[in-house]
Each structure stands twice: as C-alpha cells, then as structure tokens.
Short mmCIF file of C-alpha atoms and ligand atoms in Angstrom, two decimals:
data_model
loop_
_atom_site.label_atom_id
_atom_site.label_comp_id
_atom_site.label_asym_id
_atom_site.label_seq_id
_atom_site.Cartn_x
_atom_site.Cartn_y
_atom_site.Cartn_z
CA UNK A 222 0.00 0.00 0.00
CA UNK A 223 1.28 4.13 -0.69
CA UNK A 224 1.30 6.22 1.52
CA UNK A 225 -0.71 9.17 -0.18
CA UNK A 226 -1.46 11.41 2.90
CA UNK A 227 -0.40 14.63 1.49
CA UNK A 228 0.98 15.59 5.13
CA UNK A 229 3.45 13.14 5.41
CA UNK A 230 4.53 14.12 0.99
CA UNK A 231 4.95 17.83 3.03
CA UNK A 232 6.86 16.77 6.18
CA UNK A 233 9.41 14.96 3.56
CA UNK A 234 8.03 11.23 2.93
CA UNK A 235 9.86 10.38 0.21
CA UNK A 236 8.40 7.09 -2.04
CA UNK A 237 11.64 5.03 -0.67
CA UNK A 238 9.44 4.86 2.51
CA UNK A 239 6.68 3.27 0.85
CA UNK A 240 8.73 0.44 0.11
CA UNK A 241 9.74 -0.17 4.11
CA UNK A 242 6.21 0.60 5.44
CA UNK A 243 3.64 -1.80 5.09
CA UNK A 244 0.60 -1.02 7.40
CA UNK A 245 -0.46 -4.31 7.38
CA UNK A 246 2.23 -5.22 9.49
CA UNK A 247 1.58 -2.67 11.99
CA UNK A 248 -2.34 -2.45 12.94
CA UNK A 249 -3.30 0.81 14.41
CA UNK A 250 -0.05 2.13 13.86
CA UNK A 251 0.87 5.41 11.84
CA UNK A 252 4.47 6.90 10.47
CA UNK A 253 6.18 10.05 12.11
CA UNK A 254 8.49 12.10 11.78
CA UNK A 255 11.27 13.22 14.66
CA UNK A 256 11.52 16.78 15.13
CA UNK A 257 13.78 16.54 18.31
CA UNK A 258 14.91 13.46 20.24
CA UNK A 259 16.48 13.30 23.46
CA UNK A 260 17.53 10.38 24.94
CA UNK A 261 13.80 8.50 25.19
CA UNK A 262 12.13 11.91 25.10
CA UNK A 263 10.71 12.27 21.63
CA UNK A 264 8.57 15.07 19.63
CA UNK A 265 7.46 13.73 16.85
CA UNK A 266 4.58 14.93 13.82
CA UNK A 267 2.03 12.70 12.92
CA UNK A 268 -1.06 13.56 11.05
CA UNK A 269 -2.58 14.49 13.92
CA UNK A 270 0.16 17.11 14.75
CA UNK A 271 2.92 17.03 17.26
CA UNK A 272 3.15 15.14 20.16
CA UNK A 273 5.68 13.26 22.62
CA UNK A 274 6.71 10.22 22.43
CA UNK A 275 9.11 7.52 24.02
CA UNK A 276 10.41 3.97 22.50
CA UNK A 277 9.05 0.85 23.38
CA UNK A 278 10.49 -2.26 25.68
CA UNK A 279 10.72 -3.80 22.77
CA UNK A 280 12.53 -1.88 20.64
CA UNK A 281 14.71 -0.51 23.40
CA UNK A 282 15.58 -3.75 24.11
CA UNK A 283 16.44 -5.14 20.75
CA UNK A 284 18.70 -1.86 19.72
CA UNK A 285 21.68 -2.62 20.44
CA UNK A 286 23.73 -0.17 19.22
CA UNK A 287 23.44 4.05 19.77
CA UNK A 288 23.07 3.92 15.81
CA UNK A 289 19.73 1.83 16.10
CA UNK A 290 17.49 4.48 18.14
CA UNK A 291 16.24 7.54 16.48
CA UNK A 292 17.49 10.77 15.53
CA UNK A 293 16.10 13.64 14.51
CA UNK A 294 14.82 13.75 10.93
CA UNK A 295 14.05 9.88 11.22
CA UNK A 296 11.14 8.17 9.98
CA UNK A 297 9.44 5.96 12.98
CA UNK A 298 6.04 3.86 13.37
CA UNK A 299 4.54 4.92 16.24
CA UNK A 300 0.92 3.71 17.65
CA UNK A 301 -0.77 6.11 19.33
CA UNK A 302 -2.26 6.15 23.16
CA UNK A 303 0.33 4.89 24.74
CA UNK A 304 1.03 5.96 28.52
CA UNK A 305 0.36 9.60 29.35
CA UNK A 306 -0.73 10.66 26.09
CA UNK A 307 2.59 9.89 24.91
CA UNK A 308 2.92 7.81 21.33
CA UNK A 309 5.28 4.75 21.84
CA UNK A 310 7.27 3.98 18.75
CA UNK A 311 7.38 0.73 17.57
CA UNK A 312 9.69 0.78 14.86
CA UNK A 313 12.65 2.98 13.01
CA UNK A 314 12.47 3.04 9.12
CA UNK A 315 15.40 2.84 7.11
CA UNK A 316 17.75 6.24 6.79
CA UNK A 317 17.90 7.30 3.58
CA UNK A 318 20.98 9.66 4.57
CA UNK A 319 22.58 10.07 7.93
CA UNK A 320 24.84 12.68 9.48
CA UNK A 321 27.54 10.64 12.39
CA UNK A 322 30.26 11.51 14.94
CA UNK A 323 32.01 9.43 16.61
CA UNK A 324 31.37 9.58 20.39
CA UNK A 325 33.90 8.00 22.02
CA UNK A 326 38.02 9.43 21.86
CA UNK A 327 39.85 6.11 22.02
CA UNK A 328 37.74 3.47 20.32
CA UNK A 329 34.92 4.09 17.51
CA UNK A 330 31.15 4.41 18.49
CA UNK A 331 29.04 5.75 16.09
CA UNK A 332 26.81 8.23 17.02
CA UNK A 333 24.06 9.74 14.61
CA UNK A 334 23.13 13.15 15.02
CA UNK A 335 20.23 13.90 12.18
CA UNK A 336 19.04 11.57 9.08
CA UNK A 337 17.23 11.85 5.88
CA UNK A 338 18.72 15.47 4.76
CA UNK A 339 17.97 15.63 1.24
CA UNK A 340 20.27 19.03 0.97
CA UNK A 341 23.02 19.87 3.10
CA UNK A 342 24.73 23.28 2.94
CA UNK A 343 28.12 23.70 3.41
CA UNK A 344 28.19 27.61 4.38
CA UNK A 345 31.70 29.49 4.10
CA UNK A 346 32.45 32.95 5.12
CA UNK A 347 34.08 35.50 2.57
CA UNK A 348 35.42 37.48 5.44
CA UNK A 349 39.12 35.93 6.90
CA UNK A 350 37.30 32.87 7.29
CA UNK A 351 37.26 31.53 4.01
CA UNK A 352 39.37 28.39 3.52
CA UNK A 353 39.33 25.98 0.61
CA UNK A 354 40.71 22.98 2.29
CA UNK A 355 37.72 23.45 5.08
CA UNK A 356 35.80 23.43 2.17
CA UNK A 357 36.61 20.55 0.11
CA UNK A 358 37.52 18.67 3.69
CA UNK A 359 34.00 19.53 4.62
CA UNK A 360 32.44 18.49 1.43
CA UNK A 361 33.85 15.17 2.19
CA UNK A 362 31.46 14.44 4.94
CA UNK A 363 28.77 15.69 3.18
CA UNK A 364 29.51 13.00 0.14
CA UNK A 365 29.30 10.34 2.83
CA UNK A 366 26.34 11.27 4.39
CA UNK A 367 24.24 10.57 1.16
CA UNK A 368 22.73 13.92 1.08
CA UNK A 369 23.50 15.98 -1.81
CA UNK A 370 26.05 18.80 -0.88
CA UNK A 371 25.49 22.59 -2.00
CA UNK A 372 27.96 24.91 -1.50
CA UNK A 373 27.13 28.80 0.18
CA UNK A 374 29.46 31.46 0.28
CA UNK A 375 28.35 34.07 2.91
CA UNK A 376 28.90 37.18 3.37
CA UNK A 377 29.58 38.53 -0.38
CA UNK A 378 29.32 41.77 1.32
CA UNK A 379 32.56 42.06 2.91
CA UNK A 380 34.24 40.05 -0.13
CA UNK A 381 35.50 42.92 -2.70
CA UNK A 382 36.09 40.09 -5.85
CA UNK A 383 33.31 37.30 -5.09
CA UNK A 384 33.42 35.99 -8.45
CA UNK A 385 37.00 35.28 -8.62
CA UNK A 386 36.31 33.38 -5.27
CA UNK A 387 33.34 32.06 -6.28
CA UNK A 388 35.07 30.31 -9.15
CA UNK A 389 38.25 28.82 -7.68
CA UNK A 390 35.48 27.31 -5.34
CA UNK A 391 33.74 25.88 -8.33
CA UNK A 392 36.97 24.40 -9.45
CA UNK A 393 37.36 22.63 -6.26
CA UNK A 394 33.58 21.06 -5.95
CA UNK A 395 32.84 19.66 -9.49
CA UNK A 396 29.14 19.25 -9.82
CA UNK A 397 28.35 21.22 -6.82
CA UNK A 398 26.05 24.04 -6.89
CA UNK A 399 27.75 27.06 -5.65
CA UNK A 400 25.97 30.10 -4.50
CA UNK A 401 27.11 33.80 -3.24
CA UNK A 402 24.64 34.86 -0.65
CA UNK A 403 24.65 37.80 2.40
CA UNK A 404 22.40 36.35 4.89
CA UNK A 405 22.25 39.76 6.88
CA UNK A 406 21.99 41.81 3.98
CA UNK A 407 19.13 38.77 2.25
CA UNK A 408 21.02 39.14 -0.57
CA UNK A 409 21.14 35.78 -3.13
CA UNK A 410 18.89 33.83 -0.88
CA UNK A 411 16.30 33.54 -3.69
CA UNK A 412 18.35 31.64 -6.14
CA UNK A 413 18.62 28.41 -3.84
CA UNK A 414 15.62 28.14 -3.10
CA UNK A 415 14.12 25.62 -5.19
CA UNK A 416 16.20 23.29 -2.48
CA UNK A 417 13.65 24.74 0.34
CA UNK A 418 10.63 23.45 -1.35
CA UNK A 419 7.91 21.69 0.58
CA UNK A 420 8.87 18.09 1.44
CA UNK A 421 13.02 18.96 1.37
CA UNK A 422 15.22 18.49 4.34
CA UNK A 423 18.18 20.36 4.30
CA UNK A 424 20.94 21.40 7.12
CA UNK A 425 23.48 23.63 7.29
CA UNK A 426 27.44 22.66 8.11
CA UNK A 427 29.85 24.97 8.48
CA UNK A 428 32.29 26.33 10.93
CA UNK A 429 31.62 28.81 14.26
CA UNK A 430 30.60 31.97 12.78
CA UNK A 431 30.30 31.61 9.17
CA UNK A 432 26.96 33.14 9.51
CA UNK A 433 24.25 29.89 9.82
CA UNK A 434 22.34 31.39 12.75
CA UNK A 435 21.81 34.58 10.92
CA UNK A 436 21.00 32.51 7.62
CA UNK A 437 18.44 30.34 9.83
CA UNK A 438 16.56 33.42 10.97
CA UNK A 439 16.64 34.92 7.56
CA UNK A 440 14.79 31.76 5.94
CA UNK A 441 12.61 32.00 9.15
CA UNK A 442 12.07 35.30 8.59
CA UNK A 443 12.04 35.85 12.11
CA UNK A 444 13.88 34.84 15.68
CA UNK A 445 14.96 30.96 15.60
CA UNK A 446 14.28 30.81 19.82
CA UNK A 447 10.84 31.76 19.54
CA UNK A 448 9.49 30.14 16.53
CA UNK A 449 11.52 26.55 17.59
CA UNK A 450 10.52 26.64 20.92
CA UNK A 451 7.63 24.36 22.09
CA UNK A 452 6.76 23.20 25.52
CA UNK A 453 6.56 19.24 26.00
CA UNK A 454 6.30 17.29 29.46
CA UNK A 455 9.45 16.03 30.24
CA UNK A 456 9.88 12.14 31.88
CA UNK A 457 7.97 13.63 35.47
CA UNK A 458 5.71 15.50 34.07
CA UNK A 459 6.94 18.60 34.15
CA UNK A 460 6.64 21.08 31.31
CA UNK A 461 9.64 22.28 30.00
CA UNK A 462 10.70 24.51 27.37
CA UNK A 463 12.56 22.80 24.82
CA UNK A 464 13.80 23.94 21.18
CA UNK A 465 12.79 22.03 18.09
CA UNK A 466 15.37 20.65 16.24
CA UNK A 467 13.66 20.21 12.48
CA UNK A 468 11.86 23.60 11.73
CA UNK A 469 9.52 24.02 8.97
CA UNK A 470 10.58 27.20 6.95
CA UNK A 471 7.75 29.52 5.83
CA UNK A 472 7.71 27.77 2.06
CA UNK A 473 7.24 24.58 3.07
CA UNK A 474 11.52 23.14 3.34
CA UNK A 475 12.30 21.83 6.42
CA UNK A 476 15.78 22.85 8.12
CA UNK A 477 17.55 20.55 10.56
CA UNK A 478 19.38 22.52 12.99
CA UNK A 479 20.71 20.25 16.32
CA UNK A 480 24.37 21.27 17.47
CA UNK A 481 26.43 18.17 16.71
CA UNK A 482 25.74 18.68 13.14
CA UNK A 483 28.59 21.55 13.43
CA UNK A 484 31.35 19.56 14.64
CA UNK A 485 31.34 16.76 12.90
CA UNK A 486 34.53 14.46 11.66
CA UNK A 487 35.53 12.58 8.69
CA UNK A 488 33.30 9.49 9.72
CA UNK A 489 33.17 6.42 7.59
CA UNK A 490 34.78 4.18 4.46
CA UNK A 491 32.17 5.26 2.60
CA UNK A 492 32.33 6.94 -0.79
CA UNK A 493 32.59 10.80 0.04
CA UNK A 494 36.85 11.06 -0.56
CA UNK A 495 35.98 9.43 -4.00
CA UNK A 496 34.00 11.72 -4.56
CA UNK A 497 34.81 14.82 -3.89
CA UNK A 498 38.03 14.41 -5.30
CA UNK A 499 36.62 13.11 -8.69
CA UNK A 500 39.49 14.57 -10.59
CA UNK A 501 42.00 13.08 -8.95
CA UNK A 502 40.58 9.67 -9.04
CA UNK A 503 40.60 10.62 -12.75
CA UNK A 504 44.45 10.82 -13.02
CA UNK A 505 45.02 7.79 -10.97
CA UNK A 506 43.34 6.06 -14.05
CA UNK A 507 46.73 7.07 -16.11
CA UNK A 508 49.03 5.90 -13.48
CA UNK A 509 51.29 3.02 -14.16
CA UNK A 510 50.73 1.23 -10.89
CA UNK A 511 46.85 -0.19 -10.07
CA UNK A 512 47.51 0.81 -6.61
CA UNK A 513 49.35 3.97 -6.53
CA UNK A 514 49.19 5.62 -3.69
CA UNK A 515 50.36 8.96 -5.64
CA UNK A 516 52.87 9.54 -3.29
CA UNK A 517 56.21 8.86 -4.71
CA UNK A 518 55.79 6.15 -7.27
CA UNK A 519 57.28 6.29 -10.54
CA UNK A 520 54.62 6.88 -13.61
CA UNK A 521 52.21 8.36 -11.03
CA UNK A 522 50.12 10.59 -13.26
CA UNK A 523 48.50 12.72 -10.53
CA UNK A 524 52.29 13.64 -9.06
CA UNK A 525 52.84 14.42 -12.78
CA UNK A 526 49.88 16.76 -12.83
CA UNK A 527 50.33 18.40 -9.83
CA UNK A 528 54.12 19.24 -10.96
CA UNK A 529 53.09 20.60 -14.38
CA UNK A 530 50.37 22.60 -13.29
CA UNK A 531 46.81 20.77 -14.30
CA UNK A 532 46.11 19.70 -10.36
CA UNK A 533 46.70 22.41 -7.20
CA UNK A 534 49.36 20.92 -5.29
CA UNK A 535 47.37 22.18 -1.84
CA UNK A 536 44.17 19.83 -3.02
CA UNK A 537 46.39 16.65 -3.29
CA UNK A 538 48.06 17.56 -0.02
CA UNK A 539 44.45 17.88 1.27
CA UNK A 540 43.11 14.52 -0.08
CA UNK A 541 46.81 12.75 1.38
CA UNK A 542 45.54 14.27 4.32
CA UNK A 543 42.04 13.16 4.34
CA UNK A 544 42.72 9.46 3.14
CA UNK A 545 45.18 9.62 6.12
CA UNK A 546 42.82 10.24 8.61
CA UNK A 547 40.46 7.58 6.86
CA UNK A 548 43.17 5.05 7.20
CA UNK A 549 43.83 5.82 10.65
CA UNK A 550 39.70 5.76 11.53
CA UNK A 551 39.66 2.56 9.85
CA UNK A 552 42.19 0.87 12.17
CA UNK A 553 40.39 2.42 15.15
CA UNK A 554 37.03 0.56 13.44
CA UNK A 555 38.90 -2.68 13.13
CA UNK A 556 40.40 -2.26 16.36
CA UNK A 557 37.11 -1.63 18.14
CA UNK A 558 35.47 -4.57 16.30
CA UNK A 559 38.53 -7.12 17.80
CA UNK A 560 37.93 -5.28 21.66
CA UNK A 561 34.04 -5.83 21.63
CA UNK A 562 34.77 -9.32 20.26
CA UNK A 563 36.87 -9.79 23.08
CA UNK A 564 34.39 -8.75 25.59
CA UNK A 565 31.75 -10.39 23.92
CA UNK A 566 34.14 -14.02 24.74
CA UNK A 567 34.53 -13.05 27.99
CA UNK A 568 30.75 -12.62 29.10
CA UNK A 569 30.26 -16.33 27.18
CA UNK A 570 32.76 -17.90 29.12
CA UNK A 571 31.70 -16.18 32.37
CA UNK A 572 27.56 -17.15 31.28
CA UNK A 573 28.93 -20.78 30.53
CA UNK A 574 31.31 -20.81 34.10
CA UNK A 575 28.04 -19.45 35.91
CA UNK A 576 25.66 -22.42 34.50
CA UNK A 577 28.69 -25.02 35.29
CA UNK A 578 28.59 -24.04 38.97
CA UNK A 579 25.11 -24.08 38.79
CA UNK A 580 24.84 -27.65 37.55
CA UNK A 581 27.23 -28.72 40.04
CA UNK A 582 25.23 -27.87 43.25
CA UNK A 583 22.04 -29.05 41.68
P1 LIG B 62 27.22 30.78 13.13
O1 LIG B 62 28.20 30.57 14.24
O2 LIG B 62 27.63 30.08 11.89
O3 LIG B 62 25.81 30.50 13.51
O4 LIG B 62 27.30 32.35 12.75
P2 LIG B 62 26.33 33.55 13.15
O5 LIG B 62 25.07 33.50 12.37
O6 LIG B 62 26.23 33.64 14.62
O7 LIG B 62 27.15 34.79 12.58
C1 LIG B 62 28.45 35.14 13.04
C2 LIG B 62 28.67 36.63 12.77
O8 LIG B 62 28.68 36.89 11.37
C3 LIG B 62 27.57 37.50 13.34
O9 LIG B 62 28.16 38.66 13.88
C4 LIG B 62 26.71 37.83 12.14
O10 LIG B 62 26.04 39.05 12.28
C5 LIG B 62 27.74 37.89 11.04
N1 LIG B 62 27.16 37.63 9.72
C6 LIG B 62 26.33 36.64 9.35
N2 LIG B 62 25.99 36.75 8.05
C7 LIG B 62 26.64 37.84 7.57
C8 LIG B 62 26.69 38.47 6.29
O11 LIG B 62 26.09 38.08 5.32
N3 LIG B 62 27.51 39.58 6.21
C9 LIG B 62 28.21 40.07 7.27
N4 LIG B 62 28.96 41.14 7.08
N5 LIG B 62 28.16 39.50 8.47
C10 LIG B 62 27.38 38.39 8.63
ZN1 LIG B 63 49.55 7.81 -8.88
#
C-alpha cells in the first residue's frame, strides 16, 4: 500500500518509505516524523500534529547499538495512546541519509546526530574565514552522508572580488552548486531556493561563525528561539521549554538545525573522498601502478599533474591528508570490532562458568 497522505509528501516522505512501510504489518499504527529526540524523550509529527513520544520495551531492548534508536529527521512507526498521552514507537524506518560523529576518543562508536537530509549546505564565510581545504575537507562528509552537498558562500558583502572566489570554489567542488549569498543583507537567498521546497530536508554545516544562525533566521524570517521553541512534558511530568530541532521554513523546506551537526569528523569508508576528489581519481586512471598511492611512485600521473600545473598541489596535499585520517579511523574501526569481540568471549565464558557451577550444586 502508498502512503498518499499529502501531510506526510509535506513533512518529507519520500516514495523510498513506501517500500519499508507496510501497514499491514503494523495495525493501528501510523508513520512520524522526529523533530527533536532526546535520549527517550521524543517530539514527533504525525497527522494528527505534534506530540511526545518515548520507544518501546521492545525496541529498546532489541537496539543494540546508539546507531539503532532515532534521531532527529528519522522516519518511525509509532501507535498512538500509549502511557500519558505519549505515542510509543514501535519501529525505526530505514535512513535514507545520515549525518555521524564518533562519540567515544579512544575506540569508535558511532553516534548519529540527524538523518534523511535531502540538501546539506556547506556555508563558508568571505570574510578571513574563508578556507578551501575546510571546504573541500568539509564536502567530504557531506559525500558520505548521502545527502546531496550545496555549496554557500556568505557574506559577499565584505568580499571585494566574489566571483574570482566564487570560481576557484567551483573548481574545487565539481558538480556542486555554488551560491554567493549575504544572509544579513538577504542578498542571493532567492536563487537556492528551489532546495527549500515543501517536502526537502536540508541542514546547514559549516564552521563557528560563518553566519548559519543569521542565515536560519533569515529563511525564518524571524527569531529561531521563539518560533523553535515548544513546551513538552518532560519524563515527570513537568513542562519544560525545549527547542525544536527540524523547523519548517515559511515555504514549506524543512531545516535541521541540532548542534552536533557543526562539529562533525571525517566518519566512515564510505564513498565521500571518491567523490569529492573526482578529478584526482581521474588521473590515478593514467598511473602506471593499479595501486598507486600517488605519493612517490614512478609513472604516477596525478604527481605528474600536480608538478606541471593541471592539479593544485594544496588539493592533493588535502586529499593525502584526508585518506590519512580515513586510514587511521579505519584501524580504530577494526580495532574496536577485535575489543568488543573480546568482551563479547569473555561474558560467554563467564555465562557458561556461571551455568557449570550451577549444575554442580544441583
Ligand atoms: P554561526 O556561528 O555560523 O551560527 O554564525 P552567526 O550567524 O552567529 O554569525 C556570526 C557573525 O557573522 C555575526 O556577527 C553575524 O552578524 C555575522 N554575519 C552573518 N551573516 C553575515 C553576512 O552576510 N555579512 C556580514 N557582514 N556578516 C554576517
Ligand atoms: Zn599515482
């Protein structure tokens, strides 16, 4: 069965949905969408409008990992009624894109901050802020997040040749969308906005004080405190005042704003260096090894081009510098995986010594 409710179409359902939904499988239930989650203190929009919500036994039980319980921007099943007025969800539908940090410093533990962004923005300062590498570092992520990057460059005002900027940018991002906007003066914002149509999620990356707050209350058109805040009973009962995390904009978009989305690392495998560095994944296809690491082998093509001119020697020393990291977060991942094997052994042999001294006395 589709899901035709023209509601859900506006609060971004997405036909991929209607492939992992089958209400048949869930009587009485209904899909939502998470507009702020908390620990197990959910808001979530339904049909019937918002409302709280917490996750039940069942599925707190059976997610094992931080990744499993929902985010902001996810789609849940949720049945209705449950204790206090609250909605209990039942289920989390797949992510079509997610947005992770890891949040542990020695080992790896994924952590997802928002899902299913159609559009993410990567905003950049023209002032003394600018910085290509941030940029094409920061485009990265957004590759592996499977939303589509767009890149903004704020604050044309205070940037005396934004073209020449503008295009060196271009140069960097193949097949990126680039746009020149002043979100205090409201200059440019028009031209993107076909990405802030009803039924898009977007969310906006970008470094401390590039200018996403003020862009956020532009596209609001007013104050982001008072039109995100909303009160909701907290777990005694209690209301408190709590800001929304996924805001609908005043054409219909929806904007994802939660504060881990804005210091975020290079997080996965995935296929976002690839990506984003197209060109040089180009050259490699001339060089005279398979595997060249473009680093000091002979016939490397990419070395070549970045010696005679055709490839910025700064945006191969960025993507050596980004496949580094990679490496190095892939070791911690395989590391990780070996340490919770371990411990996994451990509480089998202690289960198995337990039911051994069991049988013994019995
Ligand atoms: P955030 O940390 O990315 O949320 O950045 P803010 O929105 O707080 O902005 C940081 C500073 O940049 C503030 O003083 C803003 O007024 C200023 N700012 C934001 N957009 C523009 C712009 O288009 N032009 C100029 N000149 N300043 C801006
Ligand atoms: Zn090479």
């Amino acid at each position: 069965m589709h899901i035709t409710n023209q509601k859900l179409i506006e609060w971004g359902w997405k036909p991929f949905w209607d492939f992992h939904f089958h209400p048949d499988e869930y009587p009485g239930c209904h899909p939502a969408r998470v507009i702020r989650g908390i620990r197990n203190h959910y808001l979530i929009r339904t049909e019937n409008g918002e409302q709280p919500a917490v996750l039940s036994g069942k599925f707190r039980h059976a997610a094992t990992a931080s990744s499993d319980t929902p985010v902001v921007g996810d789609w849940v099943v949720i049945l209705p009624g449950g204790p206090s007025g609250k909605a209990v969800i039942q289920n989390l539908l797949p992510r079509r894109s997610k947005f992770s940090r890891n949040a542990a410093r020695r080992s790896i533990q994924e952590q997802i901050i928002a899902a299913n962004i159609d559009t993410v923005f990567i905003v950049s300062g023209l002032d003394q802020n600018y910085n290509l590498r941030r940029i094409e570092r920061t485009l990265t992520l957004a590759w592996e997040s499977g939303a589509s990057p767009v890149i903004l460059l704020n604050k044309t005002d205070l940037c005396p040749d934004v073209m020449q900027v503008r295009k060196e940018v271009e140069s960097t991002a193949p097949g990126v969308e680039v746009f020149a906007i002043s979100a205090r003066e409201r200059t440019g914002i028009d031209a993107f906005s076909p990405y802030l149509a009803a039924g898009e999620t977007v969310a906006l990356i970008g470094s401390s004080g590039v200018g996403k707050s003020t862009l956020i209350n532009t596209l609001l058109g007013s104050d982001r405190q008072q039109v995100g805040a909303v009160r909701v009973k907290d777990g005694r009962g209690r209301h408190i005042t709590s800001v929304r995390e996924l805001l609908i904009l005043p054409g219909g978009g929806m904007i994802i704003d939660t504060p881990g989305l804005r210091e975020l690392q290079l997080w996965s495998e995935g296929p976002g260096l690839e990506t984003a560095f197209q060109d040089i994944r180009q050259l490699g296809v001339s060089c005279r090894f398979k595997d060249c690491s473009h680093t000091d082998e002979p016939g490397c093509e990419v070395l070549k081009a970045a010696a005679d001119g055709r490839l910025s020697p700064d945006r191969l020393a960025s993507y050596q510098k980004l496949l580094k990291e990679q490496s190095y977060h892939l070791t911690k991942v395989s590391r990780s995986a070996r340490q919770s094997r371990k411990a996994q052994y451990k509480r089998t042999m202690k289960q198995a010594h337990i039911i051994r001294r069991i049988k013994e006395k019995s």
